[in-house]
XYZ file of N, CA and C in Angstrom:
657
model
N 0.820 -1.311 -0.096
C 0.161 -0.030 -0.034
C 0.895 1.223 0.076
N 1.940 1.072 0.917
C 2.708 2.200 0.757
C 3.491 2.597 -0.604
N 3.780 1.503 -1.356
C 4.273 1.736 -2.586
C 3.519 2.218 -3.609
N 2.116 1.863 -3.455
C 1.298 2.468 -4.463
C 0.861 4.061 -4.121
N 0.777 4.424 -2.806
C 0.767 5.645 -2.428
C 1.826 6.500 -2.632
N 3.099 5.924 -2.761
C 4.223 6.577 -3.177
C 4.216 6.767 -4.563
N 3.733 5.761 -5.344
C 3.857 6.000 -6.842
C 2.729 6.992 -7.292
N 1.688 7.246 -6.768
C 0.724 7.808 -6.967
C 1.112 9.418 -6.616
N 1.855 9.414 -5.610
C 2.283 10.851 -4.958
C 3.349 11.229 -5.912
N 4.114 10.331 -6.640
C 5.177 10.790 -7.661
C 4.637 11.348 -8.841
N 3.490 10.461 -9.287
C 2.717 11.098 -10.529
C 2.188 12.344 -10.397
N 1.496 12.492 -9.161
C 0.984 14.154 -8.916
C 2.178 14.993 -8.926
N 3.173 14.700 -8.173
C 4.427 15.729 -8.032
C 4.802 16.045 -9.728
N 5.011 14.766 -10.428
C 5.612 15.292 -11.778
C 4.557 16.062 -12.464
N 3.265 15.719 -12.317
C 2.267 16.210 -12.971
C 2.230 17.709 -12.834
N 2.383 18.122 -11.599
C 2.539 19.590 -10.971
C 3.806 20.286 -11.477
N 4.973 19.554 -11.217
C 6.344 20.249 -11.534
C 6.422 20.632 -13.056
N 5.878 19.662 -13.781
C 6.000 19.766 -15.176
C 5.407 21.177 -15.884
N 4.490 21.580 -15.018
C 3.961 22.956 -15.525
C 4.788 24.037 -15.228
N 5.710 23.817 -14.039
C 6.467 24.752 -13.661
C 7.720 25.208 -14.307
N 8.353 23.726 -14.426
C 9.622 23.640 -15.141
C 10.075 22.527 -15.737
N 10.350 22.343 -16.833
C 10.549 21.024 -17.629
C 11.913 20.470 -16.888
N 11.718 18.964 -16.732
C 12.977 18.639 -15.879
C 13.783 17.763 -17.291
N 15.174 18.186 -17.218
C 15.964 17.888 -18.210
C 16.255 16.227 -18.004
N 16.527 15.886 -16.726
C 16.824 14.446 -16.225
C 16.105 14.081 -14.912
N 16.115 12.782 -14.820
C 15.663 12.417 -13.653
C 16.129 12.460 -12.362
N 15.804 12.283 -11.221
C 16.287 12.712 -10.147
C 16.566 11.153 -9.230
N 17.570 11.095 -8.648
C 17.865 9.440 -8.438
C 17.545 9.415 -6.642
N 17.502 8.376 -6.515
C 17.308 8.284 -4.828
C 16.028 7.671 -4.367
N 16.036 7.367 -3.233
C 14.690 7.182 -2.543
C 14.075 8.490 -2.002
N 12.828 8.285 -2.332
C 12.073 9.630 -2.018
C 10.876 9.477 -0.946
N 10.662 10.524 -0.416
C 9.520 10.669 0.449
C 8.370 11.307 -0.011
N 7.131 11.060 0.292
C 5.947 11.674 -0.315
C 5.482 12.060 1.088
N 5.268 13.440 1.072
C 4.839 14.252 2.182
C 3.300 15.115 1.821
N 2.186 14.395 2.705
C 0.840 15.034 2.397
C 0.863 15.919 3.382
N 0.165 17.330 3.078
C -0.210 18.355 4.048
C -1.677 19.005 3.692
N -2.151 19.589 4.615
C -3.581 20.323 4.317
C -3.533 21.583 4.961
N -4.076 22.358 4.036
C -4.086 23.921 4.674
C -5.566 24.449 3.999
N -6.162 24.750 4.902
C -7.610 25.548 4.475
C -8.425 24.412 3.845
N -8.366 23.025 4.101
C -9.127 21.788 3.721
C -8.606 21.580 2.332
N -7.468 22.063 1.993
C -6.917 21.736 0.704
C -5.690 20.679 0.842
N -5.609 19.524 0.272
C -4.448 18.797 0.647
C -3.271 18.969 -0.418
N -2.092 18.955 -0.438
C -1.016 19.080 -1.079
C -0.183 17.903 -1.167
N 0.383 17.542 -2.083
C 1.363 16.278 -1.799
C 2.648 16.713 -2.468
N 3.853 16.557 -1.785
C 5.190 16.940 -2.096
C 5.966 15.841 -2.074
N 6.745 15.522 -2.966
C 7.845 14.497 -3.251
C 9.397 14.854 -2.782
N 9.775 14.629 -1.743
C 11.161 14.898 -1.372
C 12.429 14.209 -1.612
N 13.235 14.462 -2.517
C 14.127 13.557 -2.699
C 15.288 14.005 -1.962
N 16.369 12.954 -1.890
C 17.497 13.172 -0.865
C 18.507 14.113 -1.816
N 19.226 14.961 -0.964
C 20.433 15.781 -1.560
C 21.849 15.296 -1.003
N 22.803 15.534 -1.637
C 24.150 15.231 -1.218
C 24.289 16.064 0.280
N 24.627 15.736 1.311
C 24.555 16.112 2.600
C 25.759 17.135 2.606
N 25.942 17.927 3.603
C 27.178 18.933 3.607
C 28.559 18.112 3.966
N 29.673 18.438 3.244
C 30.756 17.560 3.331
C 32.110 18.559 3.680
N 33.167 18.166 3.956
C 34.044 19.272 4.247
C 35.669 18.335 3.997
N 36.280 18.743 3.257
C 37.747 17.883 3.179
C 38.728 18.550 2.849
N 40.077 18.098 2.875
C 41.243 18.717 2.686
C 41.519 18.579 1.232
N 41.829 19.381 0.441
C 42.217 19.126 -1.179
C 43.660 19.124 -1.490
N 43.895 18.990 -2.798
C 45.367 18.440 -2.963
C 46.319 19.653 -2.354
N 45.900 20.685 -2.163
C 46.775 21.951 -1.787
C 46.564 22.116 -0.285
N 46.004 21.186 0.375
C 46.050 21.089 2.107
C 45.012 22.107 2.252
N 44.210 22.597 1.393
C 43.144 23.714 1.821
C 41.837 23.140 2.160
N 41.080 23.362 3.157
C 40.024 22.832 3.542
C 38.970 23.317 2.706
N 38.206 22.595 2.203
C 37.113 22.726 1.323
C 35.975 22.411 1.610
N 34.797 23.277 1.855
C 33.503 23.099 2.382
C 32.432 23.068 1.245
N 31.442 22.155 1.109
C 30.642 21.856 0.145
C 29.768 23.154 -0.096
N 29.576 23.939 0.755
C 28.998 25.371 0.576
C 29.702 26.224 -0.413
N 31.083 25.927 -0.474
C 31.931 26.831 -1.545
C 31.686 26.271 -2.737
N 31.050 25.341 -2.868
C 30.807 24.545 -4.278
C 29.795 24.751 -4.920
N 28.702 25.671 -4.053
C 27.174 25.785 -4.761
C 27.428 26.887 -5.825
N 26.470 26.675 -6.548
C 26.189 27.420 -7.653
C 26.824 26.648 -8.972
N 27.419 25.438 -8.782
C 27.893 24.789 -9.726
C 27.286 23.358 -10.063
N 27.331 22.742 -11.312
C 26.962 21.346 -11.315
C 28.086 20.296 -11.149
N 28.018 19.572 -10.245
C 29.176 18.522 -9.964
C 29.038 17.313 -10.806
N 30.384 16.936 -11.173
C 30.772 15.610 -11.549
C 31.739 15.037 -10.490
N 31.159 13.774 -9.891
C 32.075 13.232 -8.916
C 32.420 11.988 -9.124
N 33.578 11.327 -8.726
C 33.783 9.882 -8.637
C 34.593 9.710 -7.515
N 34.865 8.248 -7.075
C 35.591 8.093 -5.843
C 36.652 6.986 -6.436
N 37.979 7.125 -5.995
C 39.260 6.564 -6.428
C 40.179 6.525 -5.125
N 41.190 6.050 -5.698
C 42.461 5.918 -4.741
C 43.794 5.880 -5.625
N 44.805 6.640 -5.240
C 46.010 6.815 -6.302
C 46.694 5.485 -6.591
N 46.585 4.432 -5.656
C 47.445 3.330 -5.841
C 46.686 2.241 -6.354
N 45.350 2.445 -6.839
C 44.476 1.606 -7.545
C 44.991 0.830 -8.681
N 45.095 -0.565 -8.815
C 45.786 -1.030 -10.165
C 44.661 -1.508 -11.017
N 43.616 -1.460 -10.662
C 42.493 -1.948 -11.566
C 41.579 -0.843 -12.420
N 40.490 -0.335 -11.997
C 39.623 0.397 -12.763
C 39.906 1.715 -12.581
N 40.655 2.282 -11.785
C 40.769 3.598 -11.611
C 41.890 4.381 -12.489
N 42.652 3.602 -13.185
C 43.340 4.289 -14.355
C 42.459 4.668 -15.441
N 41.672 3.674 -16.139
C 41.037 4.020 -17.093
C 39.934 4.933 -16.878
N 39.174 4.829 -15.516
C 38.259 6.013 -14.871
C 38.699 7.339 -14.994
N 39.930 7.449 -14.594
C 40.785 8.929 -14.368
C 40.770 9.234 -15.650
N 41.551 8.367 -16.655
C 41.581 8.848 -18.037
C 40.134 9.312 -18.535
N 39.136 8.966 -18.243
C 37.901 9.179 -18.944
C 37.527 10.661 -18.343
N 37.847 10.649 -16.781
C 37.399 11.753 -16.263
C 38.485 12.863 -16.694
N 39.622 12.706 -17.030
C 40.341 13.668 -17.611
C 39.869 14.224 -19.012
N 39.391 13.166 -19.945
C 38.839 13.509 -21.014
C 37.651 14.409 -21.058
N 36.838 14.038 -20.039
C 35.467 14.687 -19.793
C 35.659 16.297 -19.523
N 37.074 16.221 -18.754
C 37.266 17.565 -17.909
C 37.758 18.573 -19.332
N 38.439 17.950 -20.232
C 38.609 18.522 -21.334
C 37.758 18.938 -22.292
N 36.870 18.005 -22.609
C 35.536 18.197 -23.269
C 34.790 19.274 -22.862
N 34.808 19.705 -21.486
C 33.793 20.518 -21.040
C 34.418 21.746 -20.613
N 35.617 22.249 -21.118
C 36.302 23.401 -20.574
C 35.444 24.586 -21.346
N 34.585 24.647 -22.279
C 33.753 25.676 -22.609
C 32.738 25.809 -21.881
N 32.589 24.909 -20.720
C 31.430 25.269 -19.458
C 31.955 25.021 -18.459
N 33.428 25.472 -18.056
C 34.095 25.107 -17.190
C 33.874 26.038 -15.611
N 32.909 27.260 -16.169
C 32.590 28.054 -15.051
C 31.287 27.373 -14.432
N 30.628 26.554 -15.199
C 29.272 25.984 -14.750
C 29.560 24.762 -13.759
N 30.831 24.004 -14.195
C 31.031 22.729 -13.767
C 32.103 22.381 -12.789
N 31.951 21.657 -11.689
C 33.129 21.286 -10.684
C 33.236 20.229 -10.610
N 34.452 19.541 -10.937
C 34.899 18.020 -10.583
C 35.470 17.741 -9.267
N 34.846 16.660 -8.845
C 34.957 16.315 -7.558
C 35.831 14.731 -7.492
N 36.810 14.513 -6.790
C 37.565 13.057 -6.988
C 37.843 13.030 -5.464
N 37.047 11.893 -5.033
C 37.231 11.757 -3.360
C 37.994 10.366 -3.064
N 38.990 10.509 -2.535
C 39.885 9.169 -2.235
C 39.383 8.522 -1.201
N 39.141 7.355 -1.573
C 38.774 6.256 -0.541
C 39.775 5.581 0.252
N 40.918 5.926 0.174
C 42.233 5.707 0.922
C 42.871 6.570 1.407
N 42.269 7.547 2.275
C 42.836 8.821 2.651
C 44.112 8.635 3.457
N 44.304 7.326 4.350
C 45.812 7.224 5.189
C 46.844 7.382 4.147
N 46.445 6.834 2.848
C 47.773 7.030 1.935
C 47.813 8.301 0.986
N 46.663 8.493 0.598
C 46.390 9.540 -0.037
C 46.325 10.908 0.473
N 47.365 11.414 1.171
C 47.751 12.709 1.743
C 47.578 13.900 0.443
N 47.613 15.142 1.140
C 47.508 15.972 -0.122
C 48.834 15.942 -0.815
N 49.667 15.789 -0.407
C 51.141 15.533 -1.116
C 51.162 14.648 -2.283
N 50.566 13.495 -1.821
C 50.282 12.465 -2.723
C 49.525 12.726 -4.000
N 48.235 13.427 -3.651
C 47.283 13.828 -4.555
C 48.073 14.878 -5.625
N 48.705 15.821 -5.035
C 49.379 16.730 -5.833
C 50.417 15.837 -6.946
N 51.114 14.709 -6.360
C 52.064 14.173 -7.460
C 51.113 13.521 -8.324
N 50.153 12.617 -7.760
C 49.201 11.967 -8.537
C 48.642 12.992 -10.055
N 48.276 13.988 -9.509
C 47.770 15.088 -10.661
C 48.803 15.530 -11.482
N 50.047 15.667 -10.967
C 51.313 16.099 -11.982
C 51.527 14.879 -12.880
N 51.652 13.722 -12.004
C 51.849 12.416 -13.098
C 50.909 12.157 -14.162
N 49.756 12.491 -13.737
C 48.742 12.265 -14.722
C 48.246 13.271 -15.680
N 49.019 14.569 -15.670
C 48.789 15.389 -16.461
C 47.147 16.176 -16.256
N 46.879 16.108 -15.073
C 45.215 16.560 -14.853
C 45.435 17.936 -14.482
N 44.311 18.621 -15.043
C 44.066 20.021 -14.499
C 43.211 20.454 -13.480
N 43.597 21.454 -12.571
C 42.858 21.511 -11.136
C 42.277 22.920 -11.294
N 41.843 23.547 -12.517
C 41.170 24.605 -13.007
C 39.827 24.591 -12.077
N 39.118 23.281 -12.460
C 37.913 23.327 -11.927
C 37.636 21.630 -11.468
N 38.691 21.301 -10.828
C 38.662 19.858 -10.441
C 39.488 19.856 -8.931
N 38.731 19.209 -8.137
C 39.065 19.423 -6.521
C 39.382 17.643 -6.294
N 40.567 17.382 -5.611
C 40.779 16.226 -5.179
C 40.806 16.129 -3.663
N 40.002 15.204 -3.037
C 39.678 15.341 -1.640
C 40.293 14.239 -0.963
N 40.713 14.459 0.317
C 41.046 13.381 1.218
C 40.454 13.527 2.758
N 39.849 12.792 3.436
C 39.524 13.090 4.685
C 39.063 11.733 5.475
N 38.385 11.388 6.148
C 37.961 10.445 7.034
C 37.440 9.595 6.186
N 38.082 8.469 6.393
C 37.906 6.972 5.467
C 36.600 6.487 5.433
N 35.818 6.338 6.826
C 34.392 5.699 7.168
C 33.539 6.861 6.406
N 33.547 8.221 6.928
C 32.732 9.174 6.348
C 32.589 9.083 4.764
N 33.965 8.893 4.030
C 34.051 9.027 2.786
C 33.173 7.800 1.984
N 33.535 6.782 2.609
C 32.750 5.380 2.239
C 31.448 5.511 2.404
N 31.012 6.032 3.356
C 29.421 6.326 3.663
C 28.983 7.471 2.588
N 29.525 8.451 2.325
C 29.289 9.644 1.493
C 29.048 8.659 -0.133
N 29.994 8.130 -0.362
C 29.915 7.453 -1.773
C 28.844 6.692 -1.916
N 28.753 5.434 -0.659
C 27.415 4.485 -0.979
C 26.016 4.956 -0.611
N 26.091 5.752 0.501
C 24.670 6.140 0.816
C 23.980 7.559 0.261
N 24.884 8.220 -0.542
C 24.532 9.478 -0.893
C 24.869 9.762 -2.611
N 25.972 9.321 -3.058
C 26.426 9.525 -4.349
C 26.274 8.293 -5.200
N 25.668 7.189 -4.404
C 25.338 6.019 -4.612
C 26.336 5.235 -5.690
N 27.605 5.369 -5.015
C 28.821 4.755 -5.757
C 29.384 3.860 -4.483
N 29.609 2.549 -4.853
C 30.273 1.552 -3.961
C 31.561 1.815 -3.514
N 31.609 1.707 -2.600
C 33.193 1.800 -1.911
C 33.335 1.450 -0.539
N 34.293 0.309 -0.453
C 34.631 -0.141 0.793
C 36.051 -0.854 0.731
N 36.398 -0.908 1.901
C 37.855 -1.633 2.257
C 37.693 -3.226 1.892
N 38.430 -3.789 1.333
C 38.159 -5.163 1.037
C 39.563 -6.009 0.646
N 40.208 -6.518 1.628
C 41.406 -7.065 1.597
C 41.623 -8.056 0.209
N 40.500 -8.525 -0.187
C 40.454 -9.471 -1.403
C 40.418 -8.631 -2.591
N 40.170 -7.532 -2.745
C 40.303 -6.584 -3.979
C 41.572 -5.987 -4.477
N 41.812 -5.737 -5.702
C 43.012 -5.303 -5.898
C 43.225 -3.953 -5.486
N 44.421 -3.934 -4.468
C 44.723 -2.615 -3.896
C 44.210 -2.650 -2.659
N 43.332 -3.336 -2.222
C 42.790 -3.544 -0.866
C 41.385 -2.705 -0.534
N 40.865 -1.998 -1.905
C 39.600 -1.397 -1.631
C 38.734 -2.036 -3.035
N 37.356 -2.241 -2.603
C 36.375 -2.444 -3.523
C 35.733 -1.479 -3.945
N 35.530 -0.813 -5.228
C 34.586 0.542 -5.428
C 34.314 0.334 -6.813
N 33.225 0.926 -7.296
C 32.637 0.804 -8.384
C 33.243 2.246 -9.589
N 32.974 2.320 -10.615
C 33.626 2.962 -11.712
C 32.720 4.221 -11.765
N 31.610 4.204 -10.859
C 30.586 5.300 -11.103
C 31.043 6.916 -11.228
N 30.664 7.500 -12.146
C 30.848 8.956 -12.590
C 29.219 9.741 -12.117
N 29.313 10.333 -11.177
C 27.942 10.885 -10.869
C 27.938 12.547 -10.979
N 26.770 12.680 -11.745
C 26.167 13.901 -12.036
C 25.226 14.492 -11.038
N 25.609 15.680 -10.705
C 24.784 16.343 -9.575
C 24.421 17.734 -9.856
N 23.009 18.088 -9.689
C 22.783 19.554 -10.000
C 23.102 20.487 -8.985
N 22.842 21.782 -9.155
C 22.950 22.740 -8.388
C 22.431 22.838 -7.273
N 21.346 22.200 -6.823
C 20.580 22.117 -5.649
C 20.940 21.082 -4.868
N 21.998 19.911 -5.478
C 22.520 18.822 -4.642
C 21.846 17.501 -4.945
N 21.052 17.416 -5.968
C 20.299 16.383 -6.257
C 21.264 15.664 -7.460
N 21.316 14.041 -7.016
C 22.039 13.198 -8.145
C 20.870 13.155 -9.339
N 21.489 13.246 -10.631
C 20.802 13.324 -11.827
C 21.203 12.235 -12.608
N 22.255 11.680 -12.484
C 22.626 10.633 -13.490
C 23.944 9.958 -12.811
N 24.254 8.689 -13.017
C 25.199 7.731 -12.611
C 25.711 6.961 -13.842
N 26.863 7.248 -14.124
C 27.429 6.619 -15.665
C 28.672 5.672 -15.249
N 28.825 4.554 -16.165
C 29.951 3.989 -16.005
C 31.205 4.482 -16.502
N 31.940 4.853 -15.692
C 33.101 5.867 -15.803
C 34.370 5.195 -16.691
N 34.387 3.937 -16.675
C 35.349 3.589 -17.674
C 35.059 3.251 -19.077
N 33.860 3.550 -19.385
C 33.258 3.421 -20.777
C 33.019 4.562 -21.454
N 33.628 4.600 -22.707
C 33.809 5.891 -23.517
C 32.267 6.319 -23.959
N 31.385 5.613 -24.064
C 30.112 5.499 -24.761
C 29.412 6.406 -23.572
N 29.820 5.813 -22.179
C 28.770 6.509 -21.065
C 29.239 7.485 -20.679
N 30.480 7.880 -20.781
C 30.848 9.117 -20.690
C 30.627 10.271 -21.425
N 30.537 9.715 -22.733
C 29.926 10.610 -23.845
C 28.666 11.240 -23.349
N 27.761 10.105 -22.979
C 26.426 10.324 -22.409
C 26.290 11.325 -21.641
N 27.242 11.240 -20.404
C 27.196 12.195 -19.383
C 27.658 13.595 -19.758
N 28.449 13.781 -20.642
C 28.720 15.148 -21.301
C 27.393 15.552 -22.220
N 26.564 14.582 -22.877
C 25.440 15.471 -23.143
C 24.578 15.507 -22.163
N 24.113 14.796 -21.153
C 23.270 15.023 -20.324
C 23.714 16.225 -19.552
N 24.803 16.509 -19.124
C 25.390 17.614 -18.526
C 24.901 18.817 -19.319
N 25.256 18.994 -20.652
C 24.843 19.980 -21.226
C 23.157 20.397 -21.312
N 22.535 19.027 -21.568
C 21.069 19.260 -21.458
C 20.442 19.799 -20.102
N 21.113 19.367 -18.967
C 20.597 19.824 -17.793
C 20.949 21.370 -17.799
N 21.986 21.964 -18.026
C 22.649 23.183 -18.178
C 21.576 24.042 -19.075
N 21.210 23.364 -20.078
C 20.538 24.350 -21.080
C 18.861 24.288 -20.719
N 18.460 23.247 -20.106
C 17.180 23.342 -19.968
C 16.470 23.809 -18.450
N 17.167 23.574 -17.517
C 17.077 23.838 -16.264
C 17.491 25.072 -15.703
N 18.727 25.493 -16.366
C 19.426 26.735 -16.065
C 19.589 27.867 -16.975
N 19.110 27.486 -18.400
C 19.409 28.426 -19.551
C 20.698 28.681 -19.710
N 21.573 27.696 -19.780
C 22.992 27.894 -20.130
C 23.099 27.094 -21.304
N 23.368 27.503 -22.558
C 23.640 27.066 -23.765
C 25.042 26.882 -24.187
N 25.462 25.650 -24.393
C 26.947 25.634 -24.283
C 27.103 25.686 -25.858
N 28.442 25.701 -26.161
C 28.983 25.914 -27.633
C 28.931 24.617 -28.541
N 28.982 23.520 -27.665
C 29.213 22.343 -28.485
C 27.682 21.875 -28.616
């Protein structure tokens, strides 16, 4: 019964919001349906989860608060510098996407969270950036509390990340690249090692900016 009510509530929500603003992409995550009554009139709202507040040291040992990143669309992933498996191709695709989106760099913030912060101190991140020829113009590399980072990835960015002694490099994680809108809602999750998927992310990013924020890109 709860699922039926939730589904009906979502239909009502979509029906109402579509009149107000066209939605370029779906919103990901488990939602709550809240019904309220004012002066005998019932209204139904669908509340989707947002990325919570976070704070990390970046590659320059500067404390970055998520509030400082507001007003940007985020593209995020989770990695570790000593990863011998999916990280190298994933970060190569992240680098390619960062280059592809330089025409909209003022609207987009790239975020890479280390899931092995005990190893990936700021100096290690700096060397990783240098050795891989990465630009930090609009790309932050974060290191911080390991448990909190794993929780942030799994529970909010919806990307698998955990310590696993049986996995290559000691950590098991997915190659997900996550698209987050300016309000903190997850709007897409893509296989970050696959060129086709990352190209779709580029297209969806531009679609999101154009339809929901009125920002038309050059490409």
